[in-house]
Amino acid sequence: MFLLLVFLVAVLPVNTEGGKIIWGTESKPHSRPYMAYIHFYDSKLVPRSCGGFLVGEDIVMTAAHCYGSRMIVTLGAHNIQERKNTQVIHVYEAKPHEDFNSETLVNDIMLLKLEHKAQLNSVVKTIALPKSHDWVKPGQVCTVAGWGILPNCTSPNALQEVKQEVQNGQKCYARSKNYNDSIQLCVGNPNDRKSTSEGDSGGPLVCDGVAQGIVSFRFCPYTPPRVFTRISSFILWLQKSMKQLQQP
Ligand SMILES: *[C@@H]1O[C@H](CO)[C@@H](O)[C@H](O)[C@H]1NC(C)=O
Ligand SMILES: *[C@@H]1O[C@H](CO)[C@@H](O)[C@H](O)[C@H]1NC(C)=O
């Protein structure tokens, strides 16, 4: 994850998150059965990882900046070093948003079609997506989970999670004029040390059991809030893309 950070800082105006949770707590094992751990290689063949979440039997949602080669998804994991109960499935096709901009990071959303369907069970389940009129409001408290780096710069084996308060979009707009509240969410109280970190990218922001956001990027300096993709603004794109991926 640290390699990822250095790489991204070198090429992006903002810092995408590799996948870590800062000052969170370990999740209760398998309490988030939709969580996916995604391993891939970036364009420089550096191994990287992201979070993601199962939205269909053979479809994982994540951030478009998590696109890479030789993508492999692990489902049913808590401790990522343990293979018990896990399903490791190669990605058959990756579909990043056509208008994803790797500089401003708008439209940071991607679907991954798996080589075969996951076997749904007590530790592997899909999560609900929002309706297009769902609008997450400032003040709402949601949860984000990931295997990203810890404050002491080590990578946890066990899934971590943290509660995050949705902020008024103005707070993110004040930090970057590229922030667009109609397609992004501004998340994380600036007075709070708790937040996501590198490696948490692609993971879901879950509000009342629904995946409303995707971990996208943080501003420099790294204090909260962070920017998440607002999933409810992409429902039409999702329907169209799911249909395309379902074709044989
Ligand atoms: C880093 O922090 C985690 C969580 O607090 C702890 O379990 C781990 O032992 C720490 N690792 C090192 C090398 O300090
Ligand atoms: C925000 O995003 C919407 C949807 O993509 C777009 O129509 C609008 O022009 C964007 N606003 C700005 C200021 O870029």
Coordinates of C-alpha atoms and ligand atoms in Angstrom, one line a residue:
M1 CA 0.0 0.0 0.0
F2 CA 2.8 2.3 0.7
L3 CA 4.2 1.9 -2.8
L4 CA 0.7 2.8 -4.1
L5 CA 0.7 6.0 -2.1
V6 CA 4.1 7.1 -3.4
F7 CA 3.1 6.3 -7.0
L8 CA -0.2 8.1 -6.9
V9 CA 1.2 11.2 -5.2
A10 CA 3.7 11.4 -8.0
V11 CA 1.1 11.4 -10.7
L12 CA -2.1 12.7 -9.3
P13 CA -3.0 16.2 -7.9
V14 CA -4.9 14.4 -5.1
N15 CA -4.1 11.2 -3.3
T16 CA -6.2 8.2 -4.1
E17 CA -6.6 5.8 -1.3
G18 CA -5.0 2.4 -1.5
G19 CA -7.2 0.8 1.2
K20 CA -6.5 1.5 4.9
I21 CA -8.6 2.6 7.8
I22 CA -7.1 5.0 10.4
W23 CA -8.2 4.8 14.0
G24 CA -11.0 2.4 13.3
T25 CA -11.7 -1.0 14.9
E26 CA -11.5 -4.5 13.7
S27 CA -14.8 -5.6 12.1
K28 CA -16.7 -8.5 13.7
P29 CA -15.6 -11.4 11.5
H30 CA -17.9 -11.8 8.4
S31 CA -20.3 -9.1 9.6
R32 CA -19.8 -7.4 6.2
P33 CA -20.2 -10.4 3.8
Y34 CA -20.3 -8.2 0.8
M35 CA -16.7 -7.0 1.2
A36 CA -14.3 -7.9 -1.6
Y37 CA -10.5 -7.7 -1.5
I38 CA -9.2 -6.9 -4.9
H39 CA -5.6 -7.6 -6.0
F40 CA -4.2 -6.3 -9.2
Y41 CA -1.1 -4.8 -10.9
D42 CA -1.0 -1.2 -12.0
S43 CA 0.4 0.1 -15.3
K44 CA 3.9 -0.1 -13.9
L45 CA 3.3 -3.7 -12.8
V46 CA 3.4 -2.7 -9.2
P47 CA 1.1 -5.0 -7.1
R48 CA -1.7 -3.1 -5.5
S49 CA -5.0 -3.8 -3.6
C50 CA -8.3 -2.1 -3.3
G51 CA -11.6 -2.8 -1.6
G52 CA -14.8 -3.6 -3.4
F53 CA -18.3 -5.0 -2.7
L54 CA -20.5 -7.7 -4.2
V55 CA -23.6 -6.2 -5.9
G56 CA -24.5 -9.2 -8.0
E57 CA -23.6 -12.9 -8.0
D58 CA -20.8 -12.3 -10.4
I59 CA -20.5 -8.5 -10.2
V60 CA -18.2 -6.5 -7.8
M61 CA -18.3 -2.7 -7.6
T62 CA -15.2 -0.6 -6.9
A63 CA -13.5 2.6 -7.8
A64 CA -12.4 3.2 -11.4
H65 CA -8.9 4.2 -10.2
C66 CA -8.5 0.6 -9.0
Y67 CA -8.3 -0.6 -12.6
G68 CA -5.4 -2.8 -13.4
S69 CA -4.2 -6.0 -14.9
R70 CA -4.6 -9.6 -13.6
M71 CA -7.4 -8.5 -11.3
I72 CA -8.4 -11.1 -8.7
V73 CA -11.2 -10.8 -6.2
T74 CA -11.3 -12.5 -2.8
L75 CA -14.7 -12.9 -1.2
G76 CA -15.6 -14.3 2.3
A77 CA -12.4 -13.0 3.9
H78 CA -11.9 -11.5 7.3
N79 CA -8.2 -12.1 7.9
I80 CA -6.9 -11.7 4.4
Q81 CA -4.0 -14.1 5.0
E82 CA -6.4 -17.0 5.8
R83 CA -7.9 -19.0 2.9
K84 CA -10.6 -20.7 4.9
N85 CA -14.2 -19.9 3.7
T86 CA -12.8 -17.6 0.9
Q87 CA -13.7 -17.7 -2.7
V88 CA -10.9 -16.4 -5.0
I89 CA -12.2 -15.5 -8.4
H90 CA -10.5 -13.9 -11.4
V91 CA -12.0 -10.9 -13.1
Y92 CA -13.4 -11.7 -16.5
E93 CA -14.1 -8.1 -17.5
A94 CA -13.5 -4.8 -15.9
K95 CA -15.8 -1.9 -16.8
P96 CA -14.6 1.5 -15.5
H97 CA -16.9 4.5 -16.1
E98 CA -16.3 5.8 -19.7
D99 CA -15.9 9.3 -18.4
F100 CA -13.6 8.5 -15.4
N101 CA -11.0 11.3 -15.3
S102 CA -7.8 10.1 -13.7
E103 CA -6.8 13.7 -12.9
T104 CA -9.9 15.1 -11.3
L105 CA -11.2 11.6 -10.3
V106 CA -14.8 12.4 -11.3
N107 CA -16.9 9.3 -12.2
D108 CA -14.6 7.1 -10.0
I109 CA -16.8 3.9 -10.3
M110 CA -16.2 0.5 -11.9
L111 CA -17.9 -2.8 -12.3
L112 CA -16.0 -6.1 -12.4
K113 CA -17.6 -9.1 -13.9
L114 CA -16.2 -12.3 -12.3
E115 CA -15.2 -15.4 -14.3
H116 CA -18.0 -17.3 -12.6
K117 CA -20.7 -16.7 -10.1
A118 CA -19.8 -16.5 -6.4
Q119 CA -21.4 -19.1 -4.2
L120 CA -23.6 -17.1 -1.9
N121 CA -23.6 -18.2 1.8
S122 CA -23.4 -16.9 5.3
V123 CA -20.0 -15.2 4.6
V124 CA -20.6 -14.1 1.0
K125 CA -23.6 -12.0 0.2
T126 CA -24.5 -9.1 -2.0
I127 CA -25.3 -5.6 -0.7
A128 CA -28.2 -3.4 -1.8
L129 CA -27.6 -0.4 -4.0
P130 CA -29.5 2.9 -3.6
K131 CA -32.4 4.1 -5.8
S132 CA -31.7 7.1 -8.1
H133 CA -33.6 9.5 -5.9
D134 CA -31.8 8.5 -2.7
W135 CA -29.9 11.5 -1.5
V136 CA -27.5 11.0 1.4
K137 CA -27.7 14.1 3.6
P138 CA -25.0 15.9 5.7
G139 CA -25.1 14.7 9.3
Q140 CA -25.9 11.1 8.3
V141 CA -23.5 8.6 10.0
C142 CA -22.4 5.7 7.8
T143 CA -19.7 3.1 8.0
V144 CA -16.7 2.3 5.8
A145 CA -14.6 -0.8 5.9
G146 CA -11.3 -1.8 4.4
W147 CA -7.9 -3.6 4.6
G148 CA -6.0 -0.3 4.2
I149 CA -3.0 0.8 6.2
L150 CA -3.1 1.5 9.9
P151 CA -1.8 4.7 11.6
N152 CA 1.5 3.0 12.4
C153 CA 1.9 2.3 8.6
T154 CA 1.4 -1.5 8.9
S155 CA -1.2 -3.4 6.8
P156 CA -3.8 -5.1 8.9
N157 CA -4.7 -8.7 8.1
A158 CA -8.2 -8.3 9.6
L159 CA -10.9 -6.1 8.0
Q160 CA -11.2 -2.7 9.8
E161 CA -14.1 -0.4 9.9
V162 CA -14.9 3.1 11.0
K163 CA -18.0 5.3 11.4
Q164 CA -18.0 8.5 9.2
E165 CA -20.3 11.5 9.2
V166 CA -21.5 12.8 5.8
Q167 CA -20.5 16.5 5.5
N168 CA -21.9 19.5 3.7
G169 CA -20.5 19.4 0.2
Q170 CA -19.2 23.0 0.7
K171 CA -16.4 21.6 3.0
C172 CA -15.0 19.5 0.1
Y173 CA -15.6 22.2 -2.5
A174 CA -13.6 24.5 -0.3
R175 CA -10.6 22.2 -0.6
S176 CA -11.0 21.5 -4.3
K177 CA -13.1 23.2 -7.0
N178 CA -13.2 19.8 -8.8
Y179 CA -15.6 18.5 -6.0
N180 CA -19.1 18.1 -7.5
D181 CA -21.8 17.4 -4.9
S182 CA -24.2 16.0 -7.5
I183 CA -22.0 13.0 -8.2
Q184 CA -19.7 12.9 -5.1
L185 CA -20.1 12.7 -1.3
C186 CA -18.1 14.7 1.2
V187 CA -17.4 12.3 4.1
G188 CA -15.6 12.6 7.5
N189 CA -15.7 15.2 10.2
P190 CA -12.6 17.5 10.0
N191 CA -12.4 17.5 13.8
D192 CA -12.2 13.7 13.8
R193 CA -9.0 11.8 13.4
K194 CA -10.9 8.8 12.1
S195 CA -10.8 8.2 8.4
T196 CA -9.9 6.0 5.6
S197 CA -6.4 5.7 4.3
E198 CA -4.5 4.4 1.4
G199 CA -5.7 0.9 0.4
D200 CA -9.3 1.6 1.4
S201 CA -10.1 2.8 -2.1
G202 CA -13.1 1.1 -3.8
G203 CA -14.7 0.1 -0.5
P204 CA -18.3 0.9 0.2
L205 CA -19.8 3.7 2.4
V206 CA -22.7 1.8 4.0
C207 CA -25.7 3.8 5.3
D208 CA -28.6 1.9 6.8
G209 CA -27.5 -1.3 5.0
V210 CA -27.3 0.3 1.6
A211 CA -24.0 1.0 -0.3
Q212 CA -24.2 4.8 -0.9
G213 CA -20.6 5.7 -1.6
I214 CA -17.3 4.4 -2.9
V215 CA -14.0 5.4 -1.3
S216 CA -12.4 7.7 -4.0
F217 CA -9.7 10.1 -2.8
R218 CA -8.4 12.4 -0.1
F219 CA -7.1 15.9 -0.2
C220 CA -3.5 16.9 0.7
P221 CA -3.0 17.4 3.7
Y222 CA -4.8 14.2 4.6
T223 CA -7.2 15.5 7.2
P224 CA -10.9 14.6 6.6
P225 CA -13.2 15.1 4.9
R226 CA -12.6 12.7 2.0
V227 CA -14.4 12.3 -1.3
F228 CA -16.6 9.3 -2.1
T229 CA -18.4 8.6 -5.4
R230 CA -22.2 9.1 -4.9
I231 CA -23.6 5.8 -6.1
S232 CA -27.2 7.0 -6.4
S233 CA -26.1 9.4 -9.2
F234 CA -24.9 6.5 -11.3
I235 CA -28.0 4.2 -11.4
L236 CA -28.7 4.7 -15.1
W237 CA -25.0 4.0 -15.9
L238 CA -25.2 0.9 -13.7
Q239 CA -28.3 -0.5 -15.4
K240 CA -26.7 0.0 -18.8
S241 CA -23.4 -1.4 -17.8
M242 CA -24.9 -4.4 -15.9
K243 CA -26.8 -5.3 -19.1
Q244 CA -23.7 -5.1 -21.2
L245 CA -21.7 -7.3 -18.8
Q246 CA -24.5 -9.8 -18.7
Q247 CA -24.2 -10.4 -22.5
P248 CA -22.3 -13.6 -23.2
Ligands
LIG1 C1 0.2 -1.5 14.4 O1 -1.1 -1.2 15.0 C2 -1.9 -2.3 15.1 C3 -3.3 -1.9 15.5 O2 -3.2 -1.0 16.6 C4 -1.3 -3.3 16.0 O3 -2.1 -4.5 16.2 C5 0.1 -3.7 15.5 O4 0.7 -4.6 16.4 C6 1.0 -2.5 15.2 N1 2.2 -2.9 14.5 C7 3.4 -2.5 14.9 C8 4.5 -3.0 14.1 O5 3.5 -1.6 15.7
LIG2 C1 -21.5 18.0 -11.8 O1 -21.8 16.7 -12.4 C2 -23.0 16.7 -13.2 C3 -23.3 15.3 -13.6 O2 -22.2 14.7 -14.2 C4 -22.7 17.6 -14.4 O3 -23.9 17.7 -15.2 C5 -22.4 19.0 -13.9 O4 -22.0 19.8 -15.0 C6 -21.2 19.0 -12.9 N1 -21.0 20.3 -12.4 C7 -19.8 20.9 -12.5 C8 -19.7 22.2 -11.9 O5 -18.9 20.4 -13.1

